[in-house]
XYZ file of C-alpha atoms in Angstrom:
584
model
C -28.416 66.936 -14.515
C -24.465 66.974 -15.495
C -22.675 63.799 -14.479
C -25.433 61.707 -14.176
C -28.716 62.217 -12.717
C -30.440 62.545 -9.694
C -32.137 60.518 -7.117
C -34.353 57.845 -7.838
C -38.338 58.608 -8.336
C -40.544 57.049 -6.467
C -41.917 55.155 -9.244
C -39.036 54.040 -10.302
C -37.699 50.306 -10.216
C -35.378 49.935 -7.403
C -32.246 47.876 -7.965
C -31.963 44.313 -6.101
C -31.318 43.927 -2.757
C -27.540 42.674 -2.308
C -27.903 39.122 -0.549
C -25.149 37.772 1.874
C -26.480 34.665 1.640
C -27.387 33.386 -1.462
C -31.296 32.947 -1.555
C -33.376 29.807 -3.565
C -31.138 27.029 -2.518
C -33.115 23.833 -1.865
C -30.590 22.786 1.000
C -27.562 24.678 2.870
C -25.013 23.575 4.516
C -26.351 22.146 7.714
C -30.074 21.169 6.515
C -29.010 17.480 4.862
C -31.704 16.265 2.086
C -33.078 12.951 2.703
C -30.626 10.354 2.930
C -31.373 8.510 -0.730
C -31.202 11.667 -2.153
C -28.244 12.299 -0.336
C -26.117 8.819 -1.698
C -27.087 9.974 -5.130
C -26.070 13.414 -5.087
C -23.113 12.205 -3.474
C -22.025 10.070 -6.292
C -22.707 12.440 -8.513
C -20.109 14.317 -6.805
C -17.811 11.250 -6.999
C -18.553 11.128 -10.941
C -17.834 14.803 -11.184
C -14.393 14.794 -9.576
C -13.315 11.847 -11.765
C -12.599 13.619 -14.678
C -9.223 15.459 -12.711
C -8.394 12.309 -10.995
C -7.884 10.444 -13.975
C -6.771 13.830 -16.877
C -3.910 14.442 -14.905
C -2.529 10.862 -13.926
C -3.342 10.054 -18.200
C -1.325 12.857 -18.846
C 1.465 12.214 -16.131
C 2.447 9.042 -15.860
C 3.014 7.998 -19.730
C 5.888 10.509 -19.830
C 7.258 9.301 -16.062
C 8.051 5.636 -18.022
C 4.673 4.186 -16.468
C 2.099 1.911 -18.205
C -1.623 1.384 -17.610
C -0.844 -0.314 -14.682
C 1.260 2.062 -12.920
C -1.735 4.821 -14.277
C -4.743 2.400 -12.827
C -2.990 2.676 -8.893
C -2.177 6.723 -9.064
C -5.969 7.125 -10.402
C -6.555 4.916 -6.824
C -3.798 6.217 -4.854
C -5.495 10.137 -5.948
C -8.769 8.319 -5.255
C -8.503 7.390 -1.840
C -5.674 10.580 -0.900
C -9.026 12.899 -2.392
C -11.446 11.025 -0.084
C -9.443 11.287 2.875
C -9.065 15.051 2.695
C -12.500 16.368 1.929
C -13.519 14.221 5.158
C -10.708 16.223 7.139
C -11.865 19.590 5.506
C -15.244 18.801 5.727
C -15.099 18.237 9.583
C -12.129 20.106 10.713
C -11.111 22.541 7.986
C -13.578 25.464 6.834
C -16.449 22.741 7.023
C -17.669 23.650 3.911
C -19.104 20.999 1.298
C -15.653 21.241 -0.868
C -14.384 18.308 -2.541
C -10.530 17.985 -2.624
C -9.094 16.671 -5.420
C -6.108 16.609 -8.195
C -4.740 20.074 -9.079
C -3.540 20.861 -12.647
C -1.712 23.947 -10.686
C 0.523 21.305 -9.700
C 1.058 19.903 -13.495
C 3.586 22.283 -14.512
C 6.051 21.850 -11.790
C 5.974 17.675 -12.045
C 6.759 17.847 -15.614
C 9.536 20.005 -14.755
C 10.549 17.227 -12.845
C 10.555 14.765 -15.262
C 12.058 16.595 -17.842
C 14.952 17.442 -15.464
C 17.592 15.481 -17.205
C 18.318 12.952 -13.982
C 16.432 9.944 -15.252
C 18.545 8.057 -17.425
C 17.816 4.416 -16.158
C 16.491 2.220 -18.925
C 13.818 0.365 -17.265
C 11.002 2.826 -17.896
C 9.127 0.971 -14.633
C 12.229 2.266 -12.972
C 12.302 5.423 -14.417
C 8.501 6.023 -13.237
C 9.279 4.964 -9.418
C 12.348 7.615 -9.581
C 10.340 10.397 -10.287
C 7.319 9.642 -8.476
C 9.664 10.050 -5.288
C 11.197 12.328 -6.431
C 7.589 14.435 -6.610
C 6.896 12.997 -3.203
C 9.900 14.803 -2.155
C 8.866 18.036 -3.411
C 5.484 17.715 -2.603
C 6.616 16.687 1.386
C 8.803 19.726 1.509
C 5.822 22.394 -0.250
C 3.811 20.598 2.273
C 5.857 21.822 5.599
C 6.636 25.433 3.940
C 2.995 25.864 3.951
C 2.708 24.221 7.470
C 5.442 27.042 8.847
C 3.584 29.877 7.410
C 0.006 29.029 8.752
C 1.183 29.125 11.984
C 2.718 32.500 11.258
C -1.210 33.389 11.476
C -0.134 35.136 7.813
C -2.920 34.146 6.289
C -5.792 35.680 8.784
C -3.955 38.563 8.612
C -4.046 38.912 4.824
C -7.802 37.528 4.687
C -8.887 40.814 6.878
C -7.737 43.000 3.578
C -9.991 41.738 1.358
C -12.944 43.635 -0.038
C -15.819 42.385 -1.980
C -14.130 44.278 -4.805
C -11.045 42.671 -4.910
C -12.518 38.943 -4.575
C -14.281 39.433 -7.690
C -11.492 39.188 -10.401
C -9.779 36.419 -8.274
C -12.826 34.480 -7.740
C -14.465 34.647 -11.970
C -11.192 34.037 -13.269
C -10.983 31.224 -10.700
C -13.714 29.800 -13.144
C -13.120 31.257 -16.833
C -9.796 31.124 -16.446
C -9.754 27.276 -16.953
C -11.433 28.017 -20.464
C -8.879 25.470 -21.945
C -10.200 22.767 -20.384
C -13.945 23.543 -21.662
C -15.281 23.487 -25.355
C -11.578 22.787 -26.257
C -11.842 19.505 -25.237
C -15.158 18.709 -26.194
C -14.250 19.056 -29.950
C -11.887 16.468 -29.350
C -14.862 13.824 -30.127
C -17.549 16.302 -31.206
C -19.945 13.983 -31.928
C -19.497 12.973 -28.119
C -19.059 15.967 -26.465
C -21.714 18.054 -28.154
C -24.435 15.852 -27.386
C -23.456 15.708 -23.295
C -23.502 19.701 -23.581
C -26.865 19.951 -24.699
C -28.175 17.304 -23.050
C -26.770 18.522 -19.814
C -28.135 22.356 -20.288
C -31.692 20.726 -21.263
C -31.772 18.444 -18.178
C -30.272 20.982 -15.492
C -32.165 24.759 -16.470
C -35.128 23.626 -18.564
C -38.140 24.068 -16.093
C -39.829 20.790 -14.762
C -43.138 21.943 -16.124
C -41.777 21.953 -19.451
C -39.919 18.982 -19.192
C -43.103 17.379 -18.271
C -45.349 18.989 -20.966
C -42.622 17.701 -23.935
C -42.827 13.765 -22.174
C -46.488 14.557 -22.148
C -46.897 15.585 -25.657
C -43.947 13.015 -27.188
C -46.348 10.161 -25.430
C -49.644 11.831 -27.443
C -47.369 10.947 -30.412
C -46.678 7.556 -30.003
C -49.368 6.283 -28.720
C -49.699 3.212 -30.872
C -45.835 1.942 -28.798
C -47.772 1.031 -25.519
C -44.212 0.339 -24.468
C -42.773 3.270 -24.822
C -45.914 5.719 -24.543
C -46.278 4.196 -20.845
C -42.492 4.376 -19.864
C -42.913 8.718 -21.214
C -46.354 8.596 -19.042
C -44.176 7.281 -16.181
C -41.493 9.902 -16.904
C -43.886 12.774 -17.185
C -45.337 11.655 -13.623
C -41.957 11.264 -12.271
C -40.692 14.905 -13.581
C -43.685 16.569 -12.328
C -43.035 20.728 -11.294
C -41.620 20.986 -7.515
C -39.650 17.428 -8.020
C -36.720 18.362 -9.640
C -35.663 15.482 -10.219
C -34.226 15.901 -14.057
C -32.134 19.244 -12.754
C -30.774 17.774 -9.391
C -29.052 14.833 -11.218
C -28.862 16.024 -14.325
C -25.254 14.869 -14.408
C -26.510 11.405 -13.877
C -28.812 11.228 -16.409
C -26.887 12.819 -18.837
C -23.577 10.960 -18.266
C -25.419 7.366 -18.663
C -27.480 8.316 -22.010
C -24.087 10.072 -24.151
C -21.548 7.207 -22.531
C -24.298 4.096 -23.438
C -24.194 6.309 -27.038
C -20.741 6.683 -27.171
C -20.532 2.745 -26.142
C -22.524 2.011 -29.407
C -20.445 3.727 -31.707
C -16.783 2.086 -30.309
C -19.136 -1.702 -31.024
C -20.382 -0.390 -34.021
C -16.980 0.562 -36.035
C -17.941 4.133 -36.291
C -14.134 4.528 -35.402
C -11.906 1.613 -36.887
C -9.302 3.320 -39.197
C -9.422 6.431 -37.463
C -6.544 8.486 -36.293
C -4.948 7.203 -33.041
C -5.286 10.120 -31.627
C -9.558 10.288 -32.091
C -9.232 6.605 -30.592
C -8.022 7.756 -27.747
C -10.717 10.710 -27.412
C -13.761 8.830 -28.581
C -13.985 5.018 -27.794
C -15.134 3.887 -24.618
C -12.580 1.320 -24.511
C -9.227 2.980 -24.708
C -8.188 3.654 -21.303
C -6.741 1.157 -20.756
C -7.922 1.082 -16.901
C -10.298 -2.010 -16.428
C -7.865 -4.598 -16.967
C -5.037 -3.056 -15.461
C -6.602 -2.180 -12.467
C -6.294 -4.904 -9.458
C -9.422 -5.826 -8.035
C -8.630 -5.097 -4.321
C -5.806 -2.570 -3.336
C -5.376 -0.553 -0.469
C -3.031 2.318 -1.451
C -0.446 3.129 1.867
C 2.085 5.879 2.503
C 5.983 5.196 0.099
C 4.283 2.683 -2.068
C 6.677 3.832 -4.489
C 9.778 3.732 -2.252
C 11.629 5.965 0.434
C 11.161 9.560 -1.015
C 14.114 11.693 -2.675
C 14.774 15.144 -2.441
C 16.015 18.202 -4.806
C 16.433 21.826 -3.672
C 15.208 23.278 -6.803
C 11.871 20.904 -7.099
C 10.804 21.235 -3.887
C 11.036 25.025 -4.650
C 8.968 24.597 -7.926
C 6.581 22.604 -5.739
C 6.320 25.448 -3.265
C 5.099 27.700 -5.777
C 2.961 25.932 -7.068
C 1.316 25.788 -3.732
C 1.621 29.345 -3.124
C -0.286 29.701 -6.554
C -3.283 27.493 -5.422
C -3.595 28.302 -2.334
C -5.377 31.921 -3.584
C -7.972 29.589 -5.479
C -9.059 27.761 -2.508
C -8.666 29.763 0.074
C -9.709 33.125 -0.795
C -6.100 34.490 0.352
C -3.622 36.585 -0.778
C -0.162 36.276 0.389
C 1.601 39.394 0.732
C 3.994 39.928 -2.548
C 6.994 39.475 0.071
C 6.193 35.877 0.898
C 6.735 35.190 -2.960
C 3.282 33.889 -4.767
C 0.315 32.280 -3.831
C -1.953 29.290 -4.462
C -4.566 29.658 -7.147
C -7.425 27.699 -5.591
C -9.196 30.457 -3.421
C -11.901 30.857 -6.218
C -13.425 27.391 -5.213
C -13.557 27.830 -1.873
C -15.367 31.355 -2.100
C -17.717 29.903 -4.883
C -18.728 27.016 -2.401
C -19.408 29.327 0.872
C -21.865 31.328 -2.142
C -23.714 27.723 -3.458
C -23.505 26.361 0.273
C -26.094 29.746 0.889
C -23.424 30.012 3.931
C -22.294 33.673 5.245
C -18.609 35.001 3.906
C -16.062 32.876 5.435
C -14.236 35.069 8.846
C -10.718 35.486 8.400
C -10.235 33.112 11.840
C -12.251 30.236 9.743
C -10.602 30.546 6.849
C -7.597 30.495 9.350
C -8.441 27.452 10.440
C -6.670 23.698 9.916
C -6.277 20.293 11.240
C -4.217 21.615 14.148
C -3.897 24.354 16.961
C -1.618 25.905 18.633
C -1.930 27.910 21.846
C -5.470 28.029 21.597
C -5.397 29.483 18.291
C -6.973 27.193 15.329
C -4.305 26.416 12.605
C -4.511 28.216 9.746
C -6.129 26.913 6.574
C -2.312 27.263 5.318
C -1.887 24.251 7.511
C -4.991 22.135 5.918
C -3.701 22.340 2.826
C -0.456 21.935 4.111
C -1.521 18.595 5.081
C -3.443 17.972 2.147
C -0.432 18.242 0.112
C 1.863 16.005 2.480
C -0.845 13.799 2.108
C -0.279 13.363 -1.559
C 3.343 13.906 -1.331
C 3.375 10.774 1.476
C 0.895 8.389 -0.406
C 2.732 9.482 -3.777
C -0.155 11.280 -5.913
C 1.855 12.669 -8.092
C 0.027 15.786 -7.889
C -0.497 18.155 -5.389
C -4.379 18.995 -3.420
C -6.566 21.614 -3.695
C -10.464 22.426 -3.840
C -12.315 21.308 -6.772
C -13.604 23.873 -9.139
C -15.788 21.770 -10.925
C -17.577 20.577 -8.074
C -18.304 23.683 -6.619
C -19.779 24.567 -10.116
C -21.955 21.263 -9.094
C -23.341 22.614 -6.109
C -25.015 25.225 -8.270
C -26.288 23.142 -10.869
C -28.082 20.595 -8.110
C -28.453 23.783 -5.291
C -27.810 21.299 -2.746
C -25.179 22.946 -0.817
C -25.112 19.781 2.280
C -22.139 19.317 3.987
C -22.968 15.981 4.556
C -23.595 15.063 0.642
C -19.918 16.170 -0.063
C -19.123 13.463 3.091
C -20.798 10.854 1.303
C -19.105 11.695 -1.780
C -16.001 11.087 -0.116
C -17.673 7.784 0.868
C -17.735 6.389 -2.493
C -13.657 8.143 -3.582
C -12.333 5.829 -0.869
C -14.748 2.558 -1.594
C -13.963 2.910 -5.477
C -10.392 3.547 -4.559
C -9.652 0.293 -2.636
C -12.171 -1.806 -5.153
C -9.899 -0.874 -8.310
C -12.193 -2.591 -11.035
C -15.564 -1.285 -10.185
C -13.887 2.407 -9.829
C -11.871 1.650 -13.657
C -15.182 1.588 -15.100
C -16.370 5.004 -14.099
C -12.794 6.454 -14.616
C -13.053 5.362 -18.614
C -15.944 7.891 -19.270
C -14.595 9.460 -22.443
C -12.725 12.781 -21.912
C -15.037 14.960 -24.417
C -17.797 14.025 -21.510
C -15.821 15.075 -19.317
C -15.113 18.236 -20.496
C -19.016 18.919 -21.646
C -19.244 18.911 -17.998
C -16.353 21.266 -17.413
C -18.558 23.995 -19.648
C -21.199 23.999 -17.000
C -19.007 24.534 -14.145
C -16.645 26.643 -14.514
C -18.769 29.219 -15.999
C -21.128 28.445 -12.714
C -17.791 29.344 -10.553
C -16.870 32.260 -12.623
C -20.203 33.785 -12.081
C -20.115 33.171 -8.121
C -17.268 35.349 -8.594
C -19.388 38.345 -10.727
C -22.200 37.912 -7.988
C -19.311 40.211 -5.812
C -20.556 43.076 -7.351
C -23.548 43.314 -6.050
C -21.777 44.880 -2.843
C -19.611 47.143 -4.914
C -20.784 50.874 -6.576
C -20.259 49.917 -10.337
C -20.831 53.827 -10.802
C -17.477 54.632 -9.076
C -14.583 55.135 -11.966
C -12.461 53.773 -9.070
C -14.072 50.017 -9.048
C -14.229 50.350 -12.695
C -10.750 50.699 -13.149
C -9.226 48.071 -11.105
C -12.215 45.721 -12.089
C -11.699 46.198 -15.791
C -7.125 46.529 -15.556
C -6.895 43.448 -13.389
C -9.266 41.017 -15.384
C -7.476 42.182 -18.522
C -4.808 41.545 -17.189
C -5.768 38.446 -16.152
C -6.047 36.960 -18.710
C -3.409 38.791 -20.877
C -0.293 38.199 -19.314
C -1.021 34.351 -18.824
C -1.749 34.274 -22.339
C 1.643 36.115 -23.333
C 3.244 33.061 -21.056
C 1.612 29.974 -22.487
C 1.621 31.807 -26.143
C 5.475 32.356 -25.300
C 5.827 28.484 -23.889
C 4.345 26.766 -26.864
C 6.349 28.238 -29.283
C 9.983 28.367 -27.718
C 9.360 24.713 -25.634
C 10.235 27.118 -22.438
C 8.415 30.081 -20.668
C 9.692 33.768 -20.589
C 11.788 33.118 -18.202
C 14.607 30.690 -18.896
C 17.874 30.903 -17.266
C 20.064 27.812 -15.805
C 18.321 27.615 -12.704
C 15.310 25.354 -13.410
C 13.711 26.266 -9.716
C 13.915 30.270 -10.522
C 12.292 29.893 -13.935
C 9.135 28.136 -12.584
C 9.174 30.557 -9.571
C 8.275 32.915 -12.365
C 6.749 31.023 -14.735
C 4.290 28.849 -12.993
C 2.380 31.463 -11.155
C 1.957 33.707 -14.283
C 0.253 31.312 -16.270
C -2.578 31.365 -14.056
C -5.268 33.599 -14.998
C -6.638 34.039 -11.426
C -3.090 34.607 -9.583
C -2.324 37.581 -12.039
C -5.534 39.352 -12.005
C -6.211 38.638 -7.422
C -2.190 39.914 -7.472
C -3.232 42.653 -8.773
C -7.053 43.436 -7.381
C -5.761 43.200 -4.370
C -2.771 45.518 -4.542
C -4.663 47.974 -5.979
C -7.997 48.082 -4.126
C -5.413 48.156 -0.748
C -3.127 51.349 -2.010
C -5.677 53.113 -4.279
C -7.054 56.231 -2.109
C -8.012 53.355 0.268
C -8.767 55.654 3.571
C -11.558 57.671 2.014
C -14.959 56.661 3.567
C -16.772 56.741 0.223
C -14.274 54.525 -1.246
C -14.289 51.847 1.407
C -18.493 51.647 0.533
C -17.726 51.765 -3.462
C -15.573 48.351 -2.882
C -18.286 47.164 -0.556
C -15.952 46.496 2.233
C -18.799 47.989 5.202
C -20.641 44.785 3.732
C -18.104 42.045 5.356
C -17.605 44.106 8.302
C -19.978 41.959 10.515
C -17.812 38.942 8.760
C -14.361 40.162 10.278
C -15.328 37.621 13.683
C -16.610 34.836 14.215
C -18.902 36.226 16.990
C -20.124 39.233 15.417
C -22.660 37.207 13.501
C -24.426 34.238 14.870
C -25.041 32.459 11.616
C -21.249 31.586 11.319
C -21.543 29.330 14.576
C -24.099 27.692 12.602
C -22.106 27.055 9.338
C -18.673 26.654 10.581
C -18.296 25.612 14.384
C -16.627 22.725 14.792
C -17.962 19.497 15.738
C -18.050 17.129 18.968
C -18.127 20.684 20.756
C -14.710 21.119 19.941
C -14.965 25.616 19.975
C -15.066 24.908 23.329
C -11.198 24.235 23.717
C -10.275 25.681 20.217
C -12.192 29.089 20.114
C -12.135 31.139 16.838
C -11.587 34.417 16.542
């Protein structure tokens, strides 16, 4: 028949079942694995994290005037400002298992601050205390525009507008998007880097029955090493199918074989009379971080002095919240209240790897705080997340780690409480600066390897959207197919534009203005949710048919909190607090 066929036979295949919840995870948010299990999986989450918590500071605080020293205590200081709010989150925010970390959102708009032209002192120590408070400043003032707005109740609002269709570019490009940071860096020290990527995809999707069988049959080999042939026995017992033990820390094992290899090439010469710059990438003793750090050290609020404050970088700062806030939150701000955050993708991916229902608008609503009765909005969380760093002097701003919500795929341990533990070990290491320096000097090609994984993992949370959506309707496949382009065009055309002329497209003599502009459109995921969600709200919108094509009768039951009973399971709050704070 014309225009494409008929209805099904009944011996055809039917097409799978869209899932709300995502099926074959080992443990969800509320069902804890046993508590060793737990402590590891938790550090792996620690070990995961790392890699922002010490890129950005590396990158940072060289060109601030600081030295390893002043880079050892913001690695602690992001540390122990990182532990504190994934506990808050984790108990009073959405209560999902998201780790909050360092934001590379919040790179551009710090370097714009040190390249201001105000920092002519000599002393580069000096120099590096300026402009931390002067980011504190910034950061403190983001912090309380965000604050204001949540209790606006602007972003519940907005949340209720968003279809299945429309999360779909925000959320992959949430993930792909950060493509730079992948295979990029891993060439860096190939012969690093490589090695951690395979290893890692071996460990983590080979099955344990095969994993078994090769121990098995490498043991048959070598039978004449008693040594070894019994320690491959042991392994083949230990990896035995239903255990999972290889694919739940694969990051673990991984991580320990390629740095203990990269460890013997540094001793062994393999890079004396290299370039400085594949020093830096590949030895295992370049950071610089183990004897710098201080053995004890509690970081406090203003360790770096009273903060100061500038109109036009506390503006920059401001949108570079506005930009993260869509990764992590799964929010759009309205195109009136300037741009958004771009850290909703991580959020939405976690909910998805937790196995937990779509967040309500009233939970992603939901903060620290109330007011009349009425939970804070998750505006106000991050709000305080970012105060938080701006107060304890981070240097960077807060917002939900990508890379560990990639984690929770690889491991399918979606427990709340793991991600609590995690946070366990970021303020332990944090305060004990020597024992965390040695995890923080895992090369950066490792590092990255890992990045690979999970950011494609979060990317494809974001394609599993479809399922709810008619991919037959020329309707989804436009703004599907125009926003991702998109998406990744126009930040290209910005960064393209900023490497060559030192400046983005936008340069006129009002610094603030130009990373208004500029900031927000070099993020894949801002340009291509902007424009999703624009057009899946204007496009023929009230048509029945169309509201089922972009799979918004599928969240319906999702709009409350008390319309479905699992989302008192995921995301009540604890010591009975819904009682006094009801959401909506």
């Amino acid at each position: 028949m014309a225009g494409g066929g008929g209805p099904p036979k009944a011996d055809e295949p039917a097409p799978h079942p869209p899932k709300d919840q995502l099926p074959n995870v080992s443990y969800c948010i509320t069902s804890p694995p046993p508590w060793p299990e737990a402590i590891l999986l938790g550090f792996q989450h620690y070990l995961v994290m790392l890699g922002t918590a010490v890129i950005i500071p590396t990158a940072l605080v060289p060109q601030m005037g600081g030295g390893n020293e002043e880079k050892a205590k913001v690695i602690q200081t992001l540390l122990f400002v990182a532990g504190l709010n994934t506990l808050l989150q984790t108990w009073f925010g959405t209560r999902l298992p998201a780790v909050i970390g360092g934001s590379y959102t919040f790179v551009a708009p710090t370097i714009s601050i040190i390249l201001s032209g105000r920092w002519s002192d000599p002393d580069p120590i000096s120099r590096f205390k300026k402009i931390m408070r002067a980011t504190q400043g910034a950061l403190i003032v983001a912090s309380t525009i965000q604050i204001v707005l949540g209790f606006s109740g602007l972003w519940r609002n907005v949340a209720r507008f968003l279809s299945p269709l429309s999360a779909v570019p925000l959320v992959a490009l949430a993930g792909f998007g950060l493509y730079e940071f992948g295979f990029p860096g891993v060439a860096k020290c190939i012969e690093i880097g490589l090695p951690q990527l395979i290893i890692l995809v071996l460990f983590s999707q080979l099955e344990a029955s095969g994993l078994s069988l090769l121990f098995q049959r490498s043991s048959a080999m070598i039978t004449l090493m008693n040594t070894f042939s019994g320690s491959l026995q042991y392994l083949a017992h230990l990896i035995r199918p239903g255990k999972n033990i290889f694919d739940r820390f694969a990051v673990i094992f991984s991580v320990v074989i390629v740095w203990i290899y990269a460890h013997l090439l540094t001793v062994g010469g393999a890079y004396n009379g290299r370039s400085p710059k594949t020093q830096t990438s590949c030895r295992t003793d370049r950071a610089g971080l183990i004897n710098a750090a201080p053995w004890i050290r509690v970081p406090y609020p203003f360790q770096w002095g009273a903060p100061s404050f500038d109109a036009g970088e506390a503006f920059a700062m401001m949108m570079a919240a506005f930009v993260a806030l869509i990764e992590v939150y799964f929010i759009f701000m309205l195109l009136i209240i300037f741009y958004i955050r771009l850290s909703t993708g991580g959020f939405i991916a976690v909910s998805r790897y937790a196995s937990a229902t779509p967040l309500p608008p009233s939970i992603l609503s939901r903060g620290v705080g109330w007011q009349v009765n009425v939970l804070l909005p998750v505006g106000i969380y991050q709000g305080i997340a970012i105060l938080l760093s701006g107060l304890f002097g981070t240097g960077n701003g807060s917002s939900v780690s990508i890379e560990n919500a990639g984690l929770l795929a690889l491991t399918r341990v979606g427990s709340r409480r793991v991600v609590q533990i995690s946070a366990g070990f970021m303020l332990f290491f944090s305060v004990l600066g020597k024992f965390g320096a040695v995890f923080a000097s895992i090369p950066a090609p490792i590092v990255a390897a890992l990045y690979c994984l999970f950011f494609a993992y979060v990317g494809a949370a974001g394609l599993s959207f479809l399922q709810f959506c008619n991919l037959n309707s020329f309707r989804t496949k436009f703004i599907l197919g125009f926003s991702v382009f998109l998406g990744l065009s126009v930040p290209q055309y910005f960064n393209e534009y900023t490497a060559i002329q030192g400046y983005g497209p936008v340069h006129t003599s009002g610094r603030w203005f130009n990373d208004i502009i500029n900031v927000p459109f070099s993020s894949e995921a801002f340009v291509a949710g902007i424009l999703a969600y624009f057009l899946d709200n204007t496009l023929h919108k009230k048509d029945s048919q169309i509201r089922k094509d972009r799979g918004k009768h599928w969240w319906d039951k999702f709009r409350s909190f008390k319309t479905d009973t699992r989302s008192e399971e995921f995301y009540s709050l604890p010591f009975n607090l819904n009682k006094y704070f009801p959401s909506v």
